Coordinates of C-alpha atoms in Angstrom, one line a residue:
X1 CA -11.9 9.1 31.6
X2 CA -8.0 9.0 30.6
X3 CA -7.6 8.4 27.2
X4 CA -4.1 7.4 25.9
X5 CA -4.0 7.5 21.8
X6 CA -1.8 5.9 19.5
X7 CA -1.2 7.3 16.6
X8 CA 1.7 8.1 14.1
X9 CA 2.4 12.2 15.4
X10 CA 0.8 15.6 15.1
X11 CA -0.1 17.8 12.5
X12 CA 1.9 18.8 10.1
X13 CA 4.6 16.6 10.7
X14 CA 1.7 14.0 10.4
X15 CA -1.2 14.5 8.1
X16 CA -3.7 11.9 6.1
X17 CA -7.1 10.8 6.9
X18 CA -5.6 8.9 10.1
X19 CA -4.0 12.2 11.2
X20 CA -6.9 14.2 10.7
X21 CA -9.9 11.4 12.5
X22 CA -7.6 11.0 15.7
X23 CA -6.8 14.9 16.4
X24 CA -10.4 15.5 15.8
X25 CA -11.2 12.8 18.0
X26 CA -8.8 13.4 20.4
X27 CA -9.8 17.5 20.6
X28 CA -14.3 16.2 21.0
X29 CA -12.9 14.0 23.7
X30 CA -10.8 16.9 25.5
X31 CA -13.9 19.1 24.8
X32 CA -16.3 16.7 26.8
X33 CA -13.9 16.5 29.8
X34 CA -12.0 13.7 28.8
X35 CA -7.9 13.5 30.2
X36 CA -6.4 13.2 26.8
X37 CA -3.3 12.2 25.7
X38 CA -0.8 10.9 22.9
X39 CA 2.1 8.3 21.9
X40 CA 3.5 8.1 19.0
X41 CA 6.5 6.9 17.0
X42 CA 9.2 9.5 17.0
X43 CA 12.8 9.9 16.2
X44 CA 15.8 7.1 16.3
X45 CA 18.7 8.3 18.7
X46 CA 22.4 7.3 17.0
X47 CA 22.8 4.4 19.1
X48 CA 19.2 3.0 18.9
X49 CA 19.8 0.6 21.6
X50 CA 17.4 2.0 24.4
X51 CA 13.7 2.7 24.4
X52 CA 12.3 5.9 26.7
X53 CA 9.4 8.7 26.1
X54 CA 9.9 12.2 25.6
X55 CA 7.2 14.2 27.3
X56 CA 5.7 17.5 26.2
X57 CA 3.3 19.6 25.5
X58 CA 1.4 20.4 21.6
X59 CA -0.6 23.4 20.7
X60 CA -3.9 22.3 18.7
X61 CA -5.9 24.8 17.5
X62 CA -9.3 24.1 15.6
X63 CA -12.3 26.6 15.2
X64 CA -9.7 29.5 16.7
X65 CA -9.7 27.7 20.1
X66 CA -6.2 26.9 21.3
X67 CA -5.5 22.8 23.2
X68 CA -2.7 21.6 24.9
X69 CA -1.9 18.1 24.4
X70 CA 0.4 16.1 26.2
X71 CA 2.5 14.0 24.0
X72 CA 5.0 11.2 24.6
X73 CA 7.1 11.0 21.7
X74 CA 8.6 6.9 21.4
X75 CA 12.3 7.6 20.9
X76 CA 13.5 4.6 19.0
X77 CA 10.5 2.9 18.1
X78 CA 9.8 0.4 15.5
X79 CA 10.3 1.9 11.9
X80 CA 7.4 3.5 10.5
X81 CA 7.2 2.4 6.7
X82 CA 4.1 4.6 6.0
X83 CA 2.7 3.5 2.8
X84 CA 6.0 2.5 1.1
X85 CA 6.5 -0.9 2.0
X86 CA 8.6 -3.3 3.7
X87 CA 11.8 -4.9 2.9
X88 CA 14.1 -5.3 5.8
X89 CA 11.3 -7.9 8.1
X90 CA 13.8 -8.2 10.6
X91 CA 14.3 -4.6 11.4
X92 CA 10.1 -4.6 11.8
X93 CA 9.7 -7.7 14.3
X94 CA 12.6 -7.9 16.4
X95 CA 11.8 -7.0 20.3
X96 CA 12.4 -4.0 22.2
X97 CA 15.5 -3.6 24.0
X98 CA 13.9 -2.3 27.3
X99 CA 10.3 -3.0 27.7
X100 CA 10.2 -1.8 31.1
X101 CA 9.9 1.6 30.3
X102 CA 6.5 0.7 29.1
X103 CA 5.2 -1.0 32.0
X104 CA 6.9 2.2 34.0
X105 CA 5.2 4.6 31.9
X106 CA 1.7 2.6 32.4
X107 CA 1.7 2.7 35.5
X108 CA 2.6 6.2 35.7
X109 CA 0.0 7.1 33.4
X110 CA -2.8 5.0 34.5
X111 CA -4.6 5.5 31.2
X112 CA -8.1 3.9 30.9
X113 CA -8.4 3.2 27.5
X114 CA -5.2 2.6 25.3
X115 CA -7.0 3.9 21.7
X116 CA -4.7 2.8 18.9
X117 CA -5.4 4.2 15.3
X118 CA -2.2 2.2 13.7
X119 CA 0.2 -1.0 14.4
X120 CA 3.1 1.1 12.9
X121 CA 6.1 1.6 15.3
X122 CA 4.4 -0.3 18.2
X123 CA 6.5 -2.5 19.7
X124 CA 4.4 -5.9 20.6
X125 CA 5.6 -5.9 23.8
X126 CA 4.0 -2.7 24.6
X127 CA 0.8 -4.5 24.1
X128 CA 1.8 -7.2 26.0
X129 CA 2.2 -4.8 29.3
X130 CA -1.5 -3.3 28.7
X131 CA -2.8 -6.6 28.6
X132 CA -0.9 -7.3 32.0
X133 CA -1.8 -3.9 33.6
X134 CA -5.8 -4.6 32.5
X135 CA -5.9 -1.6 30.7
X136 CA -8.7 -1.8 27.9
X137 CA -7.3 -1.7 24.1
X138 CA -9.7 -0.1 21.4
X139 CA -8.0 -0.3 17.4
X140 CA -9.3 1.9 14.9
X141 CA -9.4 0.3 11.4
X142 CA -7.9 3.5 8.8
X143 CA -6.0 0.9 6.1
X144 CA -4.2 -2.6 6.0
X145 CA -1.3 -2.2 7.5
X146 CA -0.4 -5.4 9.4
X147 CA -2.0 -7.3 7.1
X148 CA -0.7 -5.5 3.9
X149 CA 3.2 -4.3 4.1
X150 CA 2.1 -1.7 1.4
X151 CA -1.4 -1.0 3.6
X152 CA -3.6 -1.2 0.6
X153 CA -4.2 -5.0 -0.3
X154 CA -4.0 -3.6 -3.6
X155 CA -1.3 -4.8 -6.4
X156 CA -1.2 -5.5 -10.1
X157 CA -4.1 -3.6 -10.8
X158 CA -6.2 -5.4 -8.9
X159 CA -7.6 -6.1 -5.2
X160 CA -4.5 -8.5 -3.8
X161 CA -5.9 -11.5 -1.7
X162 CA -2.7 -11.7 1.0
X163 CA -1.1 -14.1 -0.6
X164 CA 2.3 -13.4 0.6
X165 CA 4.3 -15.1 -1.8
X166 CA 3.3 -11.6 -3.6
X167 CA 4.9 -9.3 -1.1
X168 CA 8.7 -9.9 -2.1
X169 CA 8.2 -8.7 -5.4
X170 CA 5.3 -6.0 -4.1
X171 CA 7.5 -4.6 -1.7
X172 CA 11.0 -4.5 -3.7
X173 CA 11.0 -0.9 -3.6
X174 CA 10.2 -0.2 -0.1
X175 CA 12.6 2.4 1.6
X176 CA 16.0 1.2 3.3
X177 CA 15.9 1.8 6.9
X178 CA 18.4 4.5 6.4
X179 CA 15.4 6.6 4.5
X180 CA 12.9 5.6 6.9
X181 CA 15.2 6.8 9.7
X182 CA 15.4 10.4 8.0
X183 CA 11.7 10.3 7.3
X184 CA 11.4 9.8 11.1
X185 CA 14.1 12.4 12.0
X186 CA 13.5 15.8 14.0
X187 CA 15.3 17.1 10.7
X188 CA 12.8 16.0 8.5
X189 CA 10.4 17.4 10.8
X190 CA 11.6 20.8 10.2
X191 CA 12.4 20.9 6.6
X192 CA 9.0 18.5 5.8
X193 CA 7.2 21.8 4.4
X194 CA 9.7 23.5 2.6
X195 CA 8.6 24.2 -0.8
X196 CA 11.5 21.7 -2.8
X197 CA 10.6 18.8 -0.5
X198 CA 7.2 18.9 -0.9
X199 CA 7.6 18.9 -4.9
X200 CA 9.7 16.1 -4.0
X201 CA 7.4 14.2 -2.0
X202 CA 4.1 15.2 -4.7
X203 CA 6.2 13.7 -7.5
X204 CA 7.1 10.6 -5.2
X205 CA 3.1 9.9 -4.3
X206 CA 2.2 10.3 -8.6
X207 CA 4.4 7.0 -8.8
X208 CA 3.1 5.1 -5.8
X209 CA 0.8 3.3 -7.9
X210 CA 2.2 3.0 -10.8
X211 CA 1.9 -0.4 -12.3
X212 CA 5.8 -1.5 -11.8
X213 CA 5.1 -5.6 -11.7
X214 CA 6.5 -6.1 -15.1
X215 CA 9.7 -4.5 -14.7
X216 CA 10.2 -5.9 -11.2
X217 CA 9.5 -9.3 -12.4
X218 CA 12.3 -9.0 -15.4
X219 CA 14.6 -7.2 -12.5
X220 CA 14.4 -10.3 -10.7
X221 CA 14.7 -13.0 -13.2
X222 CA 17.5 -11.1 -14.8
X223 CA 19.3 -10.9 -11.3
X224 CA 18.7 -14.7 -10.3
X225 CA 20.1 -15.9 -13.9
X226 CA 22.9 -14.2 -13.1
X227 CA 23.2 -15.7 -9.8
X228 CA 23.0 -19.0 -11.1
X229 CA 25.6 -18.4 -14.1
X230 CA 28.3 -17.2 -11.1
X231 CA 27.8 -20.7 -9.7
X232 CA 31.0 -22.6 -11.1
X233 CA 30.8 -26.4 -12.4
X234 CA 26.8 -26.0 -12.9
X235 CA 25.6 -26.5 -16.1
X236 CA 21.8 -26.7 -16.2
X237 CA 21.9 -23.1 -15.5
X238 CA 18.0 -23.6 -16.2
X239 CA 17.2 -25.6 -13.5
X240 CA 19.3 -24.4 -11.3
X241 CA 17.7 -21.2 -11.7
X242 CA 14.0 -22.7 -10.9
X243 CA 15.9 -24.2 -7.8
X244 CA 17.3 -21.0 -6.7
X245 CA 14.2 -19.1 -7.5
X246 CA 12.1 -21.9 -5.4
X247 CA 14.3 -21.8 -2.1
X248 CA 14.1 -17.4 -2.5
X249 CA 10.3 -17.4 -2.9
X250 CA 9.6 -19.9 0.1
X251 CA 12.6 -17.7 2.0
X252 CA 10.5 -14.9 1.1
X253 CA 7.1 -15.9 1.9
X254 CA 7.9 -16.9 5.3
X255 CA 10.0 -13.8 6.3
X256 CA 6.3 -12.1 5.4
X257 CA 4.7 -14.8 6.9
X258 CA 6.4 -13.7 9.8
X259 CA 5.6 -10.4 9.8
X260 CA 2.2 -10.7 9.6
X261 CA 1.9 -13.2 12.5
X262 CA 3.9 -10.5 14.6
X263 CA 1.1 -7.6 13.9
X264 CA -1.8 -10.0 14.0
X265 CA -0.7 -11.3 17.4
X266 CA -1.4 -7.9 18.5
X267 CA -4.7 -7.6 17.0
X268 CA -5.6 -10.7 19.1
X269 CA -4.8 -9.1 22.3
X270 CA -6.9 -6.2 21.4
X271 CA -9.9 -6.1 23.4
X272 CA -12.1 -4.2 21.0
X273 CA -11.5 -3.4 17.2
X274 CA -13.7 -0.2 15.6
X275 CA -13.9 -1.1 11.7
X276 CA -14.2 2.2 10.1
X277 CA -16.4 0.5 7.6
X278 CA -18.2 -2.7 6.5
X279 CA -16.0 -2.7 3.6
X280 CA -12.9 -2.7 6.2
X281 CA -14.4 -5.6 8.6
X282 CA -14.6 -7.9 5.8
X283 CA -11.4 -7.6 4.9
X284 CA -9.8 -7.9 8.6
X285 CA -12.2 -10.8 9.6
X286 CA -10.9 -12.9 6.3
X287 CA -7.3 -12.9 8.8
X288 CA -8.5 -12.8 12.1
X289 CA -10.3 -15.5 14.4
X290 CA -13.6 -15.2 15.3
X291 CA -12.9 -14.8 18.7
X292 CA -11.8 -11.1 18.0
X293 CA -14.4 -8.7 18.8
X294 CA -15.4 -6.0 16.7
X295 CA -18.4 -3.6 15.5
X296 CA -18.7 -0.8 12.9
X297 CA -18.6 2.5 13.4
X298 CA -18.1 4.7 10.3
X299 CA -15.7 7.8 10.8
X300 CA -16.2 11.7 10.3
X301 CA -14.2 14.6 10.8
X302 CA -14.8 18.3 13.0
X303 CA -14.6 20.0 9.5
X304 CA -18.1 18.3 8.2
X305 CA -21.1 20.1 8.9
X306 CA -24.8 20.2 7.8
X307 CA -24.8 22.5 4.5
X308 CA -27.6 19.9 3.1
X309 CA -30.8 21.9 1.0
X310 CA -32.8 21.0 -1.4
X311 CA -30.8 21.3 -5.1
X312 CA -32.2 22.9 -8.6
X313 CA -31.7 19.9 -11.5
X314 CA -33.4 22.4 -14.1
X315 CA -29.9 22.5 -16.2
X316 CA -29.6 20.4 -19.3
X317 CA -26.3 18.8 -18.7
X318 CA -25.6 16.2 -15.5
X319 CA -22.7 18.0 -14.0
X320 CA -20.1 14.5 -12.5
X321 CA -17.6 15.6 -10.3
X322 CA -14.8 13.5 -9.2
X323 CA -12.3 14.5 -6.7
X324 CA -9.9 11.9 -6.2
X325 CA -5.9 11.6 -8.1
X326 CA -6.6 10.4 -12.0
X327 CA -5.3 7.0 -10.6
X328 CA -6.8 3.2 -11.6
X329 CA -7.1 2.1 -7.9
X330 CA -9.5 5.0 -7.4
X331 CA -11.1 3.9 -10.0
X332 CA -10.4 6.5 -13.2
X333 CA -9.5 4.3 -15.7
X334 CA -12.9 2.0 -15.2
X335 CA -14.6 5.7 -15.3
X336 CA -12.7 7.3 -18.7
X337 CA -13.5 4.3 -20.3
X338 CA -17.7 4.2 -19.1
X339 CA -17.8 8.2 -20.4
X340 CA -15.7 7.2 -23.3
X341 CA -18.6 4.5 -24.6
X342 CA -21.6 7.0 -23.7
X343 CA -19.5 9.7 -25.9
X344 CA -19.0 7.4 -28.6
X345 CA -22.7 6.4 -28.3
X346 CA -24.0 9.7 -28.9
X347 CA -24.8 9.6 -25.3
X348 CA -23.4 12.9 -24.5
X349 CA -25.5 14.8 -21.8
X350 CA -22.9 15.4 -19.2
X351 CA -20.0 16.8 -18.2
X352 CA -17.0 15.4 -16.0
X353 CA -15.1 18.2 -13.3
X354 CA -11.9 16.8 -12.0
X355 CA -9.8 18.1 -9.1
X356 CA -6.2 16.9 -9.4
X357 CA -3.1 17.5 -12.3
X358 CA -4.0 15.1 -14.6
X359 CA -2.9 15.9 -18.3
X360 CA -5.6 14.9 -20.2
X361 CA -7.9 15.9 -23.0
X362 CA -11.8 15.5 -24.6
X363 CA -14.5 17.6 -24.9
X364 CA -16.0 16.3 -22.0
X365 CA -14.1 16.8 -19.4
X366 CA -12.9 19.9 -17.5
X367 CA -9.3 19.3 -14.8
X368 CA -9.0 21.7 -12.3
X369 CA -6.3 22.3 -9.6
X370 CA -6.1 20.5 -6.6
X371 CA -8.5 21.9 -4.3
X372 CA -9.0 23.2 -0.5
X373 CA -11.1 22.4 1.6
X374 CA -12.7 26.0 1.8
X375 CA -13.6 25.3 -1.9
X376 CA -16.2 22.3 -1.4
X377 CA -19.0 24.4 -1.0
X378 CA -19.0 25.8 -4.6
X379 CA -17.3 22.7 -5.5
X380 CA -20.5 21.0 -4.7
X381 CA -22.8 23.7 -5.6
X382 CA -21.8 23.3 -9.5
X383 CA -22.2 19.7 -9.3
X384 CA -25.1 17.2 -9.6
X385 CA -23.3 14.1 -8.2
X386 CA -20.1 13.2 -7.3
X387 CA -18.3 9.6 -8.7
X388 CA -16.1 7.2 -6.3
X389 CA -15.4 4.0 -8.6
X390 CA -13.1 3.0 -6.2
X391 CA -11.2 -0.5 -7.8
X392 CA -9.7 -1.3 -4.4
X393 CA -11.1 -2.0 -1.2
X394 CA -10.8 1.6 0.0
X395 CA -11.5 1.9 4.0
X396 CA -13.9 4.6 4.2
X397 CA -13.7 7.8 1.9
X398 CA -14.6 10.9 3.8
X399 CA -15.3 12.6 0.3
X400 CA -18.6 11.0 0.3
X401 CA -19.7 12.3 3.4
X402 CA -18.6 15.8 2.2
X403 CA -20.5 15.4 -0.7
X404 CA -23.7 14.4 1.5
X405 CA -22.8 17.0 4.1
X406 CA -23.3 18.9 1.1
X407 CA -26.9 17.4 0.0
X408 CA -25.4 15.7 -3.7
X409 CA -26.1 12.3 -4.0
X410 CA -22.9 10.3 -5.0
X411 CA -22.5 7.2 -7.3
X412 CA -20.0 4.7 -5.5
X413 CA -18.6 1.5 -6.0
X414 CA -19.5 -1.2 -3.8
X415 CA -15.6 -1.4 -2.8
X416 CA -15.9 1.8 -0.8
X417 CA -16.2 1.8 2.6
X418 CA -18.2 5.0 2.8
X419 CA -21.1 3.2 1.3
X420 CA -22.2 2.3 4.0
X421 CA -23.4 5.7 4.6
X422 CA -26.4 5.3 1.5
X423 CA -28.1 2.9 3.5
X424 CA -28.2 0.0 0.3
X425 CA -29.1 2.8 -1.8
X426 CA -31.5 5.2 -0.1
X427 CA -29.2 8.2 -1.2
X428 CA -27.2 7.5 -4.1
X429 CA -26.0 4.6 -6.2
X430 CA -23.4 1.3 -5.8
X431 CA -22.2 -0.1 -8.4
X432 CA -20.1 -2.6 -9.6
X433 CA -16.3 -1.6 -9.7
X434 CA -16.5 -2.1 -13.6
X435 CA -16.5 -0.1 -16.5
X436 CA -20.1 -1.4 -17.7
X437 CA -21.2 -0.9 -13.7
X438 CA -20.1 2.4 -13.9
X439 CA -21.7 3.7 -17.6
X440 CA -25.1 2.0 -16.5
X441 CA -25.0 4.1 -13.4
X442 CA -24.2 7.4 -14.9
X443 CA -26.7 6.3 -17.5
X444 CA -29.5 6.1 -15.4
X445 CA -28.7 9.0 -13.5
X446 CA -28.3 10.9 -17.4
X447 CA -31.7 9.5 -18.2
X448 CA -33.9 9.7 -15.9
X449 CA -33.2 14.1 -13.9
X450 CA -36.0 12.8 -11.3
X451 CA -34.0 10.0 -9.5
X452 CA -31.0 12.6 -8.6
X453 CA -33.8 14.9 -7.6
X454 CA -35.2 11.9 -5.1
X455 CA -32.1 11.3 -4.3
X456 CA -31.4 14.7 -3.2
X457 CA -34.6 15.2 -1.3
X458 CA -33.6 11.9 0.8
X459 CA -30.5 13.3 2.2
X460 CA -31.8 16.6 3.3
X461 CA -35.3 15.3 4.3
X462 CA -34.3 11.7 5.7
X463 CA -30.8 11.5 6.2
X464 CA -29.8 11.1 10.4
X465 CA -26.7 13.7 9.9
X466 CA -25.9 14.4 13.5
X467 CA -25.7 10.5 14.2
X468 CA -23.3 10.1 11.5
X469 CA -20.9 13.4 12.5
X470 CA -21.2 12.2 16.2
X471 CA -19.2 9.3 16.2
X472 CA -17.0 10.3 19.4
X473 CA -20.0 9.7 21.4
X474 CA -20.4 5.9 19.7
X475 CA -16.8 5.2 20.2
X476 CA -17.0 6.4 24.3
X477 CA -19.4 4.0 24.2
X478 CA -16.5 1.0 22.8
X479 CA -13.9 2.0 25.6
X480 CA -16.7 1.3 28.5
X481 CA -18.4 -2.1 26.6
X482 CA -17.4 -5.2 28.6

């Protein structure tokens, strides 16, 4: 089979959870004999006004064997915002200046299956042509993108419900098109993993969820006051104020409206979406019509493998690790506060290990370094169960599948897509995304040794791991469905 994927670029120019499920998908398929291929959003030529693919050929290696890949790098494609958001709508919906080279590179190509893992720097009229040539479409659910500017559907503190009368002020601070064109530079490219730029780019990822809404809202009164004051001969400054900040916000919420129509037009002439997670279909199916067919798969990597084996609980203290950034989406600030209460309570038979460079301090809790992936097996052997509290919706979570490669049971939220992996329960906990949800869960767990040593015995003795870790086979099995 020919297999043409879509995806935003090769490692390590590209990395992320997207990154790392397509390459790995991409090599399994090249490994069973599949022709194997990939487009993706490249650089912006200094006039911008034509559209063509560069050809050539990437070294992969994985498990010291060596793959060629061929690539076809889109010179001038849409922007790519990443995860920063999206002010300039026009520069993200307006139509390709030569879509023939599409249909000419289709037809060149003569792909099967078009596999596309993100709506980012895809021109809709490439679609368009795949749907004329018959060529079968498969999307890959990783985040929100299309339906979210900001790909997270998460805002304020709390899980945003696409209203997008919110996505002026959420996406105030997205990058001008001059940044995103540097991102998407062969310059960047080269100096991407120099040690200054990634401080740089660490630093720029501890704000991205910083709760800004207050400021911005101030910003932007402050700015339409003054608007209204420069208006000479108008003195019910007040109202005319309300007025101008009316007419903005419907201006606004259709250029978003907009923008949303043009990615979910493309979702409609998919002939197949793959939702990474039950937690990710709900989400898409609240936006698209219910002639848009879909199924889950849930996702895995080539690094997972079966290390599961039957633990010892004979310790004293119920040894929580949590390996996600100290941030409130991912659900630390619910936590802090749970193990807070149980302190306070005299309910003090554990101990919290965290992997990031968080600041903080109390006697209960010990912050490590960011870890590597060569670290997760004694990672996991010094801990009794890991913690996902996730706040937002989040699309999978491949760190409880570690954790379960691993044979610890995990206590997730029921936001998280990877609980679909416990089977309701069967091998860890869900909870409410809450602080109370939380400190009951980690109370039982403290309370009761025997239900982590169940829990534990499930996933070794029950759990159907090569199923799970097998998923290229279940997604072959998408690009052939009629």
């Amino acid at each position: 089979m020919k297999i043409l994927h879509y995806a935003l670029g090769f490692p390590p120019y590209r990395s992320g959870g997207l990154t790392k499920y397509c390459i790995d998908l991409l090599l399994a398929q090249k490994e069973a004999g599949h022709d194997v291929a990939m487009m993706w959003p490249g650089a912006f030529s200094f006039s911008g006004h034509f559209v063509r693919l560069k050809k050539c050929r990437k070294l992969v290696k994985h498990n010291e064997k060596k793959f060629y890949i061929d690539s076809f790098e889109v010179i001038n494609p849409q922007p790519v915002p990443l995860d920063e958001g999206i002010v300039d709508v026009k520069q993200f919906i307006k139509k390709c200046p030569d879509s023939k080279v599409y249909e000419r590179f289709l037809r060149m190509y003569c792909p099967d299956v078009i596999h596309i893992h993100t709506l980012m720097g895809l021109h809709h009229e490439f679609v368009v042509i795949a749907k004329k040539l018959e060529i079968r479409i498969v999307f890959t659910t990783h985040d929100y993108f299309g339906i979210c500017p900001k790909v997270t559907l998460f805002r304020d503190e709390q899980i945003c419900d696409g209203d997008c009368r919110k996505c002026a002020m959420c996406n105030e601070s997205a990058l001008s098109m001059k940044k995103i064109r540097i991102l998407q530079s062969r310059f960047y490219r080269n100096v991407k993993d120099m040690a200054l730029v990634k401080k740089m780019r660490a630093a720029h990822r501890n704000e991205f969820f910083d709760n800004e809404s207050e400021e911005k809202m101030q910003s932007i009164h402050i700015n339409m006051k003054n608007e209204a004051k420069d208006l000479s001969g108008l003195h019910e400054v007040q109202n005319i104020n309300q007025l101008l900040g009316k007419e903005l916000l419907e201006e606004q919420t259709k250029r978003y409206e907009r923008l949303r129509k043009y990615y979910l037009n493309i979702l409609k002439m998919v002939d197949y979406i793959h939702f990474n997670s039950t937690v990710t279909e709900s989400v898409y199916r609240k936006f698209l019509p219910d002639s848009v067919r879909g199924s889950v798969i849930n996702i895995s990597h080539q690094d997972i493998a079966d290390h599961r084996r039957i633990k010892n609980y004979k310790h004293e203290i119920c040894r929580i690790s949590y390996l996600a950034p100290a941030k409130n989406f991912k659900g630390y600030g619910i936590m802090k506060q749970a193990l807070d209460e149980l302190w306070i309570e005299g309910k003090r038979n554990f101990h919290l290990t965290m992997y990031n460079e968080a600041e903080l301090s109390a006697p209960y809790i010990t912050v490590n370094p960011r870890f590597e992936y060569k670290e997760l097996g004694q990672i996991f052997e010094d801990t009794d169960v890991l913690i996902m509290p996730s706040v937002w919706n989040e699309t999978f979570g491949f760190t409880v599948l570690e954790s379960l490669s691993y044979g610890v049971p995990v206590i997730v939220s029921e936001n998280v897509g990877a609980k679909d992996l416990l089977e309701d329960g069967k091998f860890g906990m869900i909870v409410e995304p809450t602080v109370e949800g939380v400190k009951q869960g980690i109370l039982q767990i403290m309370e009761n040794k025997d239900l982590l040593i169940e829990y534990n015995k499930r996933i070794v003795e029950q759990m159907d791991f090569r199923s799970i870790i097998m998923s290229d086979k279940q997604i072959e099995k998408l690009y052939l469905e009629k």
